mmCIF file of C-alpha atoms in Angstrom:
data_model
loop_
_atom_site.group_PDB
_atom_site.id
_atom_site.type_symbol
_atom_site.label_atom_id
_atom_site.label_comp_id
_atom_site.label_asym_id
_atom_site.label_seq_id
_atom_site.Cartn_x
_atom_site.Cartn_y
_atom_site.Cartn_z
ATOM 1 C CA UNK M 1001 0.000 0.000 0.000
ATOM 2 C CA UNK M 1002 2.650 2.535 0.869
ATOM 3 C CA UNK M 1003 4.480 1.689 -2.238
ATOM 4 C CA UNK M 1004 1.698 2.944 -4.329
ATOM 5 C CA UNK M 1005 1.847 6.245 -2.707
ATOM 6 C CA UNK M 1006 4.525 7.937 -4.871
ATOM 7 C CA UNK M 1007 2.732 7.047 -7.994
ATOM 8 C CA UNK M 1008 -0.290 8.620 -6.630
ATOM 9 C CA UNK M 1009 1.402 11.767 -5.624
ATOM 10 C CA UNK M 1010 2.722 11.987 -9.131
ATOM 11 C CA UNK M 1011 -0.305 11.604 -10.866
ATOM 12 C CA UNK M 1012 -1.748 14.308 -8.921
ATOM 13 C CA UNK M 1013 0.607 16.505 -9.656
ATOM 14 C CA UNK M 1014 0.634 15.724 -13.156
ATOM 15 C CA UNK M 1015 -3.158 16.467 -13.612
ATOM 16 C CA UNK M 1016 -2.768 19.601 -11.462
ATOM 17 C CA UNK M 1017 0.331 20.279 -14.625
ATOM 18 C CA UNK M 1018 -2.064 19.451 -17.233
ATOM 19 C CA UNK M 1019 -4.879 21.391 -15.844
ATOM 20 C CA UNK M 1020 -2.673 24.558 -15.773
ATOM 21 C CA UNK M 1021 -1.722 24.398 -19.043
ATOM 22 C CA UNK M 1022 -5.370 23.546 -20.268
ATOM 23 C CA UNK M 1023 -6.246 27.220 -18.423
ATOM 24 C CA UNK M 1024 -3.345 28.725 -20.474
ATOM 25 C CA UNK M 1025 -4.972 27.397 -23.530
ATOM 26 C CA UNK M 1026 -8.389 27.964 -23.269
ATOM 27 C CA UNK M 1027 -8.549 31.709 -25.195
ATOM 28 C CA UNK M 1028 -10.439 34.088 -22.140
ATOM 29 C CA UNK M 1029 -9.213 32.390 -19.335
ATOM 30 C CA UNK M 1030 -5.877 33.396 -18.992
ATOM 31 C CA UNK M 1031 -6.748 37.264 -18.306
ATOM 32 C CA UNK M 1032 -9.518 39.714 -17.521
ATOM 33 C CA UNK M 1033 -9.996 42.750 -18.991
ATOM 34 C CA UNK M 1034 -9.612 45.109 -16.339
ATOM 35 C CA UNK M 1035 -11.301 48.337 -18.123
ATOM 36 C CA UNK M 1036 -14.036 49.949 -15.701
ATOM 37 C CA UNK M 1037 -15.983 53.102 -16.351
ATOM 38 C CA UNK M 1038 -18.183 55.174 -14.056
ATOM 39 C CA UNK M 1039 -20.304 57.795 -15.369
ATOM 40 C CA UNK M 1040 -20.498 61.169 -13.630
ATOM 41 C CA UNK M 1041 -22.521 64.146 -14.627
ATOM 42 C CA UNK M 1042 -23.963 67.007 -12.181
ATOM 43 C CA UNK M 1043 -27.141 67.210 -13.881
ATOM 44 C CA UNK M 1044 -29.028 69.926 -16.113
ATOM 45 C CA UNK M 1045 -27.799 73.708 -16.090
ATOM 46 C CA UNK M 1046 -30.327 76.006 -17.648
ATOM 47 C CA UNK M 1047 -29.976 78.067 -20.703
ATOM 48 C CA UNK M 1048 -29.091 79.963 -22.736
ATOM 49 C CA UNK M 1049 -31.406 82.406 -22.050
ATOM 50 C CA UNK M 1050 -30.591 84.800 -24.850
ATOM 51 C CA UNK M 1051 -30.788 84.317 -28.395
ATOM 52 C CA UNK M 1052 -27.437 83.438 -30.051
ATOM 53 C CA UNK M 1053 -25.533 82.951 -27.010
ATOM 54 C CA UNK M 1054 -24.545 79.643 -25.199
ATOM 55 C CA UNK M 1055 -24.149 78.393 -21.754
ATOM 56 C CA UNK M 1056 -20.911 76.042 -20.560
ATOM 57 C CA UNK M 1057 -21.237 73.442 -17.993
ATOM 58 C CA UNK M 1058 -18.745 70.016 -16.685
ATOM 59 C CA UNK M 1059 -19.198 66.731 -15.374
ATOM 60 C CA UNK M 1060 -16.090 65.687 -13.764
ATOM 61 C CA UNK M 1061 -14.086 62.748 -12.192
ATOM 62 C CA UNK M 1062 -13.248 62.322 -8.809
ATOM 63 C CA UNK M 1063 -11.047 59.146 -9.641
ATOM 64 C CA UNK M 1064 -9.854 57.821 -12.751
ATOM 65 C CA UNK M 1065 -9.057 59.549 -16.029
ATOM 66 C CA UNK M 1066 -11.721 60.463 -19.342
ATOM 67 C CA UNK M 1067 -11.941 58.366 -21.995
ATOM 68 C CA UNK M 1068 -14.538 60.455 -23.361
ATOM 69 C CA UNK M 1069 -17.581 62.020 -22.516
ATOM 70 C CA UNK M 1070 -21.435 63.359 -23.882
ATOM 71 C CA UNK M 1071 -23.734 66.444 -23.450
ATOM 72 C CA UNK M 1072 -27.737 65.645 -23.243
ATOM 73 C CA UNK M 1073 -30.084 68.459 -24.095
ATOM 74 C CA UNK M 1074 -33.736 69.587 -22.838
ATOM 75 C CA UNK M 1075 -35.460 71.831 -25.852
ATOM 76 C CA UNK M 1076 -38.531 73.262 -23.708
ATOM 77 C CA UNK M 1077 -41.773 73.738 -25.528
ATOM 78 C CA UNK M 1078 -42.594 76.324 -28.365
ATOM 79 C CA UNK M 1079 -38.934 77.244 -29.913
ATOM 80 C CA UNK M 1080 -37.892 73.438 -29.709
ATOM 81 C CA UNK M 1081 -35.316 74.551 -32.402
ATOM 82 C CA UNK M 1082 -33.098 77.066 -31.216
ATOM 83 C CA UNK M 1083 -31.497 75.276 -28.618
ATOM 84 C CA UNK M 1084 -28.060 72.998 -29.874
ATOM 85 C CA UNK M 1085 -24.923 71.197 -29.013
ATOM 86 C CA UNK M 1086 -22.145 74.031 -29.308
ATOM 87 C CA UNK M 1087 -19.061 71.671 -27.620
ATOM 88 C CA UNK M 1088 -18.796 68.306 -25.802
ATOM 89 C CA UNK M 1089 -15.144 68.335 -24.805
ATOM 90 C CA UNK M 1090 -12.338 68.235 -22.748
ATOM 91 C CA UNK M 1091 -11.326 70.877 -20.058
ATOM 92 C CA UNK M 1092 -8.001 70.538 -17.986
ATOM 93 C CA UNK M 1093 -9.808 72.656 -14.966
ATOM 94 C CA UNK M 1094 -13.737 72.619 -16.005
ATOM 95 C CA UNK M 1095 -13.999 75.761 -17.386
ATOM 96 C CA UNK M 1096 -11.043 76.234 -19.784
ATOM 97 C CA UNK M 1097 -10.946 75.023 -23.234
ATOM 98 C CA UNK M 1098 -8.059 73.427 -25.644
ATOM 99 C CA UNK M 1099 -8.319 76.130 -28.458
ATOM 100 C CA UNK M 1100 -5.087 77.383 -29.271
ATOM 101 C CA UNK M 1101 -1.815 75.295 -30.894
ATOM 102 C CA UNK M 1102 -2.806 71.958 -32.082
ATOM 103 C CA UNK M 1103 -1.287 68.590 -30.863
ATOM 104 C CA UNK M 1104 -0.954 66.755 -27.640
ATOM 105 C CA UNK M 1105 -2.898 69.377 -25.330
ATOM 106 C CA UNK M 1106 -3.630 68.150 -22.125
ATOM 107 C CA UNK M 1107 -2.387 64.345 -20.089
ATOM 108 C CA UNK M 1108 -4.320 62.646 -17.307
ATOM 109 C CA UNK M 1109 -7.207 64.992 -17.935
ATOM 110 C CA UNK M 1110 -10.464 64.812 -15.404
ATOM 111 C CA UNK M 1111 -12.855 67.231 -16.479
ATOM 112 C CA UNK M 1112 -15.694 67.517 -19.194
ATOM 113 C CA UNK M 1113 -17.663 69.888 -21.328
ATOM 114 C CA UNK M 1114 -20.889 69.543 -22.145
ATOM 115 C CA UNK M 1115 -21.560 73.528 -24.403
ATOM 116 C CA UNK M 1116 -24.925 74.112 -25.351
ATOM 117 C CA UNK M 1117 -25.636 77.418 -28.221
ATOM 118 C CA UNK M 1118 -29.004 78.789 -28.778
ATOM 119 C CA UNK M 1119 -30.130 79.935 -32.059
ATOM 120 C CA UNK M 1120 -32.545 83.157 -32.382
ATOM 121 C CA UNK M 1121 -35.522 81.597 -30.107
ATOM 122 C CA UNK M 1122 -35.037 80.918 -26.696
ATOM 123 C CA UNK M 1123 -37.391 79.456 -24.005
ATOM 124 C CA UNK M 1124 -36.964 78.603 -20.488
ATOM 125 C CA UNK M 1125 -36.906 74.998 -21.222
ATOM 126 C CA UNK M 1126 -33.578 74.704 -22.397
ATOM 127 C CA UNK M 1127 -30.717 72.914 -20.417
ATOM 128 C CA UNK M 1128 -27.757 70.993 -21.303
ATOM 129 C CA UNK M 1129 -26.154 68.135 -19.224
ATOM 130 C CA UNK M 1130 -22.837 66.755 -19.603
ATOM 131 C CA UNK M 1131 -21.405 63.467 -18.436
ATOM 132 C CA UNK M 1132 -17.942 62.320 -18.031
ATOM 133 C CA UNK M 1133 -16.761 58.659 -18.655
ATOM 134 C CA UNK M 1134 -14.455 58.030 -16.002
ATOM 135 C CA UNK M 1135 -12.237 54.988 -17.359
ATOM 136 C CA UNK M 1136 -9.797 53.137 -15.055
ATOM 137 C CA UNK M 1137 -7.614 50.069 -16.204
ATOM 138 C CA UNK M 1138 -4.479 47.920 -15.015
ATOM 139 C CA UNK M 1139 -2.649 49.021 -18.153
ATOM 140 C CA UNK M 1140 -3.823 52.262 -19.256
ATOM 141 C CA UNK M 1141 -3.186 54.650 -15.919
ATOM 142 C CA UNK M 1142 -2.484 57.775 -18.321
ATOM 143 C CA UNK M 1143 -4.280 59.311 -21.337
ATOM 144 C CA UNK M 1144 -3.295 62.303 -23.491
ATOM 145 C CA UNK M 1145 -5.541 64.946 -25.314
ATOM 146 C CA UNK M 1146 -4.657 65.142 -29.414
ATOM 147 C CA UNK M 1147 -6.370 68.331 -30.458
ATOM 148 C CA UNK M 1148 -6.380 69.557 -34.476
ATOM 149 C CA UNK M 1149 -8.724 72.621 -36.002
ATOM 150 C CA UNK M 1150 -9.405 73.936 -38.822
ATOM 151 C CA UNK M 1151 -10.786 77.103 -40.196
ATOM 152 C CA UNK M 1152 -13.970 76.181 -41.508
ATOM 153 C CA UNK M 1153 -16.537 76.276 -43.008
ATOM 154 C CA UNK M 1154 -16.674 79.694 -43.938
ATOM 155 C CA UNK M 1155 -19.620 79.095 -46.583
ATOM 156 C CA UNK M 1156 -22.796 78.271 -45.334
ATOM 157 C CA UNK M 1157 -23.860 74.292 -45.753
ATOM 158 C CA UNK M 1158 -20.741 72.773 -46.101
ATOM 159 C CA UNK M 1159 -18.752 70.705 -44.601
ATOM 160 C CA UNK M 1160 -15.750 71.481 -42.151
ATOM 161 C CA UNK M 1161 -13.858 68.583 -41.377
ATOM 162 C CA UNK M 1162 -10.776 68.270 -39.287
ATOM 163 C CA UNK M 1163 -9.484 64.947 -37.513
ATOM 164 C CA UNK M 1164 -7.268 64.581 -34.282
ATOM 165 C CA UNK M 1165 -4.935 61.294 -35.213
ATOM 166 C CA UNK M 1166 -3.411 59.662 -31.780
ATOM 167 C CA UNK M 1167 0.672 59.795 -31.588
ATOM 168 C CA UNK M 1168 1.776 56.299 -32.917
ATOM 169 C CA UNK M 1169 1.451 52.894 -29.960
ATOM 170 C CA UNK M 1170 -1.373 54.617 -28.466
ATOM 171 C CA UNK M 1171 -5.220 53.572 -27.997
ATOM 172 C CA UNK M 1172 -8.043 55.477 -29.303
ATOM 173 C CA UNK M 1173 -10.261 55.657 -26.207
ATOM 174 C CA UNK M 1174 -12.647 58.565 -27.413
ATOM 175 C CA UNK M 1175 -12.962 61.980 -28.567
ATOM 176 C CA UNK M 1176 -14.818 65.396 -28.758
ATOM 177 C CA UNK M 1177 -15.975 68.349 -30.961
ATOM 178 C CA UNK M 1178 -16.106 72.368 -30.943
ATOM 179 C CA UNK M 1179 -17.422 75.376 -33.010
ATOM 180 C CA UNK M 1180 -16.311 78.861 -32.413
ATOM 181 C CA UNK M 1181 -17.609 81.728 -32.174
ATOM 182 C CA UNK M 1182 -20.351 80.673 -30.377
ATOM 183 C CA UNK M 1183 -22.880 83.665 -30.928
ATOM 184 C CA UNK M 1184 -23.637 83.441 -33.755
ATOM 185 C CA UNK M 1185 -26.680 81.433 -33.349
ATOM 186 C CA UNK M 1186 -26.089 79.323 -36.626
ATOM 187 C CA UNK M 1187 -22.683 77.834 -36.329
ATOM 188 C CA UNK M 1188 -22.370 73.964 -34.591
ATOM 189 C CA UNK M 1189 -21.073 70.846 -34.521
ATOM 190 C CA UNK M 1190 -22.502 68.473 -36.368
ATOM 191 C CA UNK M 1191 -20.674 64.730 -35.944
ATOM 192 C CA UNK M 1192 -18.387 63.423 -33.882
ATOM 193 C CA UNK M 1193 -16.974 60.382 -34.355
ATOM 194 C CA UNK M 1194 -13.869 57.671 -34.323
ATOM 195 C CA UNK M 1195 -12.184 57.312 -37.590
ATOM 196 C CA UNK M 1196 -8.652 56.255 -39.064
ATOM 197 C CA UNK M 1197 -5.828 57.994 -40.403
ATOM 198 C CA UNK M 1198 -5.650 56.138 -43.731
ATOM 199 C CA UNK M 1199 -6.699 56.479 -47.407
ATOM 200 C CA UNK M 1200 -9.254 53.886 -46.823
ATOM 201 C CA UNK M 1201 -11.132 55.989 -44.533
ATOM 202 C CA UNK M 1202 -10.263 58.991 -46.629
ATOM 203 C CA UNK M 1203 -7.635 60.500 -43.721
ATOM 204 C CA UNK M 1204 -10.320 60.926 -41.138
ATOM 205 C CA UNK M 1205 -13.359 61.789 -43.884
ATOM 206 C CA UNK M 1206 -15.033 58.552 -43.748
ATOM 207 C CA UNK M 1207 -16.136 57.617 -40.346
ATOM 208 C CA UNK M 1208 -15.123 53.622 -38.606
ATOM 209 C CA UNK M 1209 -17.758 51.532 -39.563
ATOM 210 C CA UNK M 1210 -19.564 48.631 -37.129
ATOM 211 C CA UNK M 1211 -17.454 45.842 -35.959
ATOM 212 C CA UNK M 1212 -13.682 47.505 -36.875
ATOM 213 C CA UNK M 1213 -11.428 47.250 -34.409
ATOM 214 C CA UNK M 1214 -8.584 49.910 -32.642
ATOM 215 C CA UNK M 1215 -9.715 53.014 -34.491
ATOM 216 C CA UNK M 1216 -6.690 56.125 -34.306
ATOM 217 C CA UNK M 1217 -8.313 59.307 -34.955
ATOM 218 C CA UNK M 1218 -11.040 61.350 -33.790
ATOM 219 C CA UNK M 1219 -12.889 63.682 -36.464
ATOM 220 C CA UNK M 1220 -15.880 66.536 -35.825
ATOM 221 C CA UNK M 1221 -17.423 68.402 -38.625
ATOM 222 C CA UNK M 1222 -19.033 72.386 -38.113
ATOM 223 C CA UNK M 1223 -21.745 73.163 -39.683
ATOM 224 C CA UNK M 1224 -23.352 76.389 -40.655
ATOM 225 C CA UNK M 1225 -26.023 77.826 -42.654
ATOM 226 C CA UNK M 1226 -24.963 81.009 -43.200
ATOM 227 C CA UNK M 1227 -21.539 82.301 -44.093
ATOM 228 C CA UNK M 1228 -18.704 83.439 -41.541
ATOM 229 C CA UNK M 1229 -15.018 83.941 -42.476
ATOM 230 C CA UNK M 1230 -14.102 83.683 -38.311
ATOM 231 C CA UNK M 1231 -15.551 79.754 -37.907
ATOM 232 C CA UNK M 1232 -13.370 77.188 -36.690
ATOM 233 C CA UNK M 1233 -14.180 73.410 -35.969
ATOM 234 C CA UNK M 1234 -11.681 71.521 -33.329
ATOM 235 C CA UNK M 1235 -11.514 67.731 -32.716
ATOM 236 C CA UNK M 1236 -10.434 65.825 -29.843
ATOM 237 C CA UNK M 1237 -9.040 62.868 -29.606
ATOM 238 C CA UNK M 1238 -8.394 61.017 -26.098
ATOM 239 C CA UNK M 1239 -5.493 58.532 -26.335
ATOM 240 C CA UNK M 1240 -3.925 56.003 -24.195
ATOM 241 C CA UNK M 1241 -0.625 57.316 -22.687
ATOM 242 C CA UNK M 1242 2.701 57.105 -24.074
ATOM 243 C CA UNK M 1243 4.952 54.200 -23.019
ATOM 244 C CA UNK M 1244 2.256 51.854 -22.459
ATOM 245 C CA UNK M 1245 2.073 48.190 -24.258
ATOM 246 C CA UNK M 1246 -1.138 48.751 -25.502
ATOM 247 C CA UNK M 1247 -0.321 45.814 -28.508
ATOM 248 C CA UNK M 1248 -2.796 43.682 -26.618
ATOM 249 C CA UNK M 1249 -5.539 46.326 -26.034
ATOM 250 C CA UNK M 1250 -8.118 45.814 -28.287
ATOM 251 C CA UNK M 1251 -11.118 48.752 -28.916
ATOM 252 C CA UNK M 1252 -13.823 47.969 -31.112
ATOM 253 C CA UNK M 1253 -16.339 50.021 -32.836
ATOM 254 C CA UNK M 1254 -20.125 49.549 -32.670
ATOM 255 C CA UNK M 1255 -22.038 52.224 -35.063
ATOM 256 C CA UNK M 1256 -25.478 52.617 -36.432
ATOM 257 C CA UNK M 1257 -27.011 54.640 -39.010
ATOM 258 C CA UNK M 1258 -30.735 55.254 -39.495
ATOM 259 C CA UNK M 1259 -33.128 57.258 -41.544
ATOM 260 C CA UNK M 1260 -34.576 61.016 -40.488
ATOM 261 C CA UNK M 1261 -35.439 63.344 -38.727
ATOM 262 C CA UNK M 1262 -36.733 64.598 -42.472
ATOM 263 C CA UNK M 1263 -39.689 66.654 -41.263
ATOM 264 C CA UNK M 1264 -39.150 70.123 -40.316
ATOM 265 C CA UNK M 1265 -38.343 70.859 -36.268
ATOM 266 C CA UNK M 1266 -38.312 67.207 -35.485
ATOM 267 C CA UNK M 1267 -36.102 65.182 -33.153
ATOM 268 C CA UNK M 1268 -34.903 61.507 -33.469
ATOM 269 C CA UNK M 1269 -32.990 59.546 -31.364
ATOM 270 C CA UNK M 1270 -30.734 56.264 -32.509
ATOM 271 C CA UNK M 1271 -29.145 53.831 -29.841
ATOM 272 C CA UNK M 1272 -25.894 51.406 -30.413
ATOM 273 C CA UNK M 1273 -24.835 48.747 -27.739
ATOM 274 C CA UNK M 1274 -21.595 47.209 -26.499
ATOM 275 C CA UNK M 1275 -22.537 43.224 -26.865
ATOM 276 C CA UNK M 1276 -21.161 40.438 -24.994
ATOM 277 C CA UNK M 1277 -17.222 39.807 -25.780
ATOM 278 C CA UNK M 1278 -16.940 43.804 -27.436
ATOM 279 C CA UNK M 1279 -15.195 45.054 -23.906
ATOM 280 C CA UNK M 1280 -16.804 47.977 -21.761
ATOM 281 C CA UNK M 1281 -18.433 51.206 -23.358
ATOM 282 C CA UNK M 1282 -15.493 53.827 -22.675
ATOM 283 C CA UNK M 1283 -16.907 56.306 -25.452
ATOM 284 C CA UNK M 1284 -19.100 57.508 -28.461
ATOM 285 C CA UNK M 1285 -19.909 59.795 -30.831
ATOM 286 C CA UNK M 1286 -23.021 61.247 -32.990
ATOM 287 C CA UNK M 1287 -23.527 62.356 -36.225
ATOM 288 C CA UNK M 1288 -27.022 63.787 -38.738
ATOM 289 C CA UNK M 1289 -25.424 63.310 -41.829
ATOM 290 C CA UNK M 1290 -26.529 62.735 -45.791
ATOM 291 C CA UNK M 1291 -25.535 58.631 -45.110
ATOM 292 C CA UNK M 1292 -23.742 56.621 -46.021
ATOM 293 C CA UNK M 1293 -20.760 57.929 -43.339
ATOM 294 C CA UNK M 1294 -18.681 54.877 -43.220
ATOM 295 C CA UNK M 1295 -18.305 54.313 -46.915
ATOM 296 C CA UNK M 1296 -17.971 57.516 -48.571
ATOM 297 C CA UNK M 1297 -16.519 61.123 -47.295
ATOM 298 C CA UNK M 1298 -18.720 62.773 -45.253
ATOM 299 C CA UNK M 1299 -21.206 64.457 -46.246
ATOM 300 C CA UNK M 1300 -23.852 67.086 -44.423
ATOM 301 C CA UNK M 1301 -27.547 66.810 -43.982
ATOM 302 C CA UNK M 1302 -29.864 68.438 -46.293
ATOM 303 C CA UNK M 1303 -30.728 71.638 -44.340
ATOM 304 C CA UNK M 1304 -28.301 74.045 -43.064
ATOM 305 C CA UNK M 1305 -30.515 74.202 -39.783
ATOM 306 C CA UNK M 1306 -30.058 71.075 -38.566
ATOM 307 C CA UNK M 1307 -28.422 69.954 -35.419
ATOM 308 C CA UNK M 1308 -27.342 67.804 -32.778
ATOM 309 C CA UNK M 1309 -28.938 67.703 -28.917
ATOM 310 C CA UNK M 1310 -27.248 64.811 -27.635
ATOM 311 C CA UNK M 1311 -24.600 62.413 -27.500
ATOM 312 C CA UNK M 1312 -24.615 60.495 -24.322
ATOM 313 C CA UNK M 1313 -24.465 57.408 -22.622
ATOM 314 C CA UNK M 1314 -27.582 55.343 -22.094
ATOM 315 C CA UNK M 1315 -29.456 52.298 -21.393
ATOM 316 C CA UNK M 1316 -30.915 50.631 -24.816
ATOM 317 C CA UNK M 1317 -34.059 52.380 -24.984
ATOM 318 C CA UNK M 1318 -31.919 55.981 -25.117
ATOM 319 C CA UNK M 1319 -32.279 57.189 -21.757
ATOM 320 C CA UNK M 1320 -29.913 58.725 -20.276
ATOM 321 C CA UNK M 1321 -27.996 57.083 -17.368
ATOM 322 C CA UNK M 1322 -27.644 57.940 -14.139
ATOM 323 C CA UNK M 1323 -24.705 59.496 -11.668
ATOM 324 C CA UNK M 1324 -21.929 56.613 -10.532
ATOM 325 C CA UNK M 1325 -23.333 54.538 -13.293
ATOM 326 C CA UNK M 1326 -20.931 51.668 -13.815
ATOM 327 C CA UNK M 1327 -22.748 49.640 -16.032
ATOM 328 C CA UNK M 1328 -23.962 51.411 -18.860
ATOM 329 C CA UNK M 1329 -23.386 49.771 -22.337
ATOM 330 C CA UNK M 1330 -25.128 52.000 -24.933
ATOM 331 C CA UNK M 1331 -24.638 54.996 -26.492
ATOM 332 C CA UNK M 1332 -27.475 57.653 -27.904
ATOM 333 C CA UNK M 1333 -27.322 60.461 -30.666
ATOM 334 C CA UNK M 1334 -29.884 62.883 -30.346
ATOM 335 C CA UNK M 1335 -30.396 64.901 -34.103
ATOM 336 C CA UNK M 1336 -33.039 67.818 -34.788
ATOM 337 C CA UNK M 1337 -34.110 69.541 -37.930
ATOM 338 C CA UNK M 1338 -34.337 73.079 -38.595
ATOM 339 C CA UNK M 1339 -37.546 74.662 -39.500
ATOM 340 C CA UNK M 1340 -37.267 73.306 -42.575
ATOM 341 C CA UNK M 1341 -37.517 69.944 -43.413
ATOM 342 C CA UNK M 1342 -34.576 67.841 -44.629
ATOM 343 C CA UNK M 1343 -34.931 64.977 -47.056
ATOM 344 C CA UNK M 1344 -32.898 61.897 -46.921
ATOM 345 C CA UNK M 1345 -31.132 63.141 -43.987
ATOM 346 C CA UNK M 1346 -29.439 60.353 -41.585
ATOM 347 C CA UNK M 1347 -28.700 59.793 -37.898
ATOM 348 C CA UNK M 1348 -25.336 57.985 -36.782
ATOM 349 C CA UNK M 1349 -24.064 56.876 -33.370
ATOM 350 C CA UNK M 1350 -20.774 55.261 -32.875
ATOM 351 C CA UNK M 1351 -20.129 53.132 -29.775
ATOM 352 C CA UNK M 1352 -16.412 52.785 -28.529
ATOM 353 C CA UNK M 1353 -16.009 49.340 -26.498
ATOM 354 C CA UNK M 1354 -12.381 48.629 -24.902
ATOM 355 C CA UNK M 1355 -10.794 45.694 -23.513
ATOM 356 C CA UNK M 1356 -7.596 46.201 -22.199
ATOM 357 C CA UNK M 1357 -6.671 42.388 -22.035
ATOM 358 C CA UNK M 1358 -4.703 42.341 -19.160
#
């Protein structure tokens, strides 16, 4: 009997062998991705209150860094038009803004801008709320701000595109947009979205489509139906720090595109997901374009009137979600027509989902 012993205590530890190499096998079980997010916004701040004006408010994180972040807007009754998405951006104290030389503008940033601009009606409905997506990860512990602008458009219903490319072995984690000036009732932003720096995607011009995968550039697009030599349209980009293995980081795109709002001083809302195995929501972006964004260079609704209200994290059925939220998966855009109606016009949401694979 005790010469059987030693056998035993070998084959033990032989399974035990086996078993650990099995679990070093098996794809999944040999790390967890370690990417968390908690939401944070402060609620609604009025206004504007004056036509052509706009209002500046910040959600902000207490711990961890953005990877990203929205702006949710109430329109009031009556003049549900005038009220619009001026900025949803990155701040380094809350109130200041990355506006002047281009490049990496800001590291380890905490703060969030959520801008909303008024057109010539006003009502004391209107609000904006911002939220901040406050990402935390094993691997990524510092992020960098990329900002790029460009001045434009200067003629009224065209396109002004500029893109915010991340510095090279860096993640894509999110990104913003800006129009200045801000008074002039007419001028906005209207996408935001993750894109690639290469001819296939027309250098930033054609946004990431559904299902691609580690996405390097961030582009916005101003918009304006009337003409203004002094417009300018900035991009933001929010990037993994510098230094950081990121070759095993992998951040996948979820987008959607549907029809309308094509009747004049209507609203429509569109809603993409993070699924099971995509990674966590870190980030998205929102778009009303003419279609067709992921395939050919962008291209702007059919009325220079129309806007965005939104861009925010959600639940699946577009509501907004909560303070401290640390599960939300989805990601809304929030477009509005003009007064006048726009045919063919589209809505687009992007979804950024990150796994850090650590």
């Amino acid at each position: 009997m005790t010469a059987g012993l030693p056998r035993r205590r070998f084959a033990a530890g032989r399974a035990l062998l086996l078993g650990a190499v099995l679990a070093l096998a098996v794809p999944g079980s040999a790390y967890a991705n370690t990417v968390g997010v908690t939401v944070k916004t402060p609620g609604a701040t009025s206004g504007p209150s004056a036509s052509s004006s706009e209002i500046s408010t910040h959600a902000d994180c207490s711990s961890g860094l953005i990877s990203g972040g929205g702006i949710n807007q109430a329109l009031g009754t009556g003049a549900v038009n005038g009220n619009h998405v001026n900025g949803t951006s990155p701040s380094s104290n809350g109130s200041a803004e990355y506006l002047g030389s281009t490049g990496v503008v800001g590291t380890d940033v905490t703060h969030w801008l959520g801008i909303g601009g008024s057109g010539g009606q006003v009502n004391s409905g209107f609000s904006s709320t911002p939220y901040a997506m406050c990402f935390t990860s094993n691997l990524i512990n510092h992020t960098q701000v990329v900002m790029n602008k460009v001045s434009a458009p200067t003629t009224g219903s065209t396109v002004g595109l500029v893109t915010a490319t991340c510095p090279a072995n860096t993640r894509l984690l999110g990104g913003g947009a800006r129009t200045t000036p801000g008074n002039t009732g007419s001028f906005k932003p209207i996408a935001s979205f993750p894109t690639f720096n290469n001819s296939a995607h027309g250098y930033g011009a054609k946004a990431a489509a559904d299902g691609e995968t580690n996405p390097d550039s961030w582009s916005a697009v101003g918009w304006d139906n009337n003409n203004n030599a002094a417009n300018q349209t900035f991009a933001y980009a929010i990037c993994s720090g510098n230094g950081i293995n990121v070759s095993g980081v992998t951040v996948k795109v979820r987008f959607s595109e549907v029809s309308g709002p094509t009747a004049g001083s209507t609203g429509l809302k569109a809603t993409v997901t993070c699924g099971g195995g995509d990674g966590k929501l870190v980030s998205g972006g929102a778009a009303m374009s003419g279609g067709n964004v992921t395939t050919t260079n962008f291209t702007g609704p059919a009325s220079g009137g129309d806007h965005l209200n939104g861009s925010y994290p959600s639940d699946s059925s577009a509501n907004p979600v909560s303070d401290g939220a640390t599960t939300a998966a989805s990601w809304t855009a929030f477009t509005h027509t003009g007064g006048a109606s726009s045919p063919n016009s589209k809505t687009d949401v992007w979804a950024l989902c990150a796994d850090d694979g650590v």
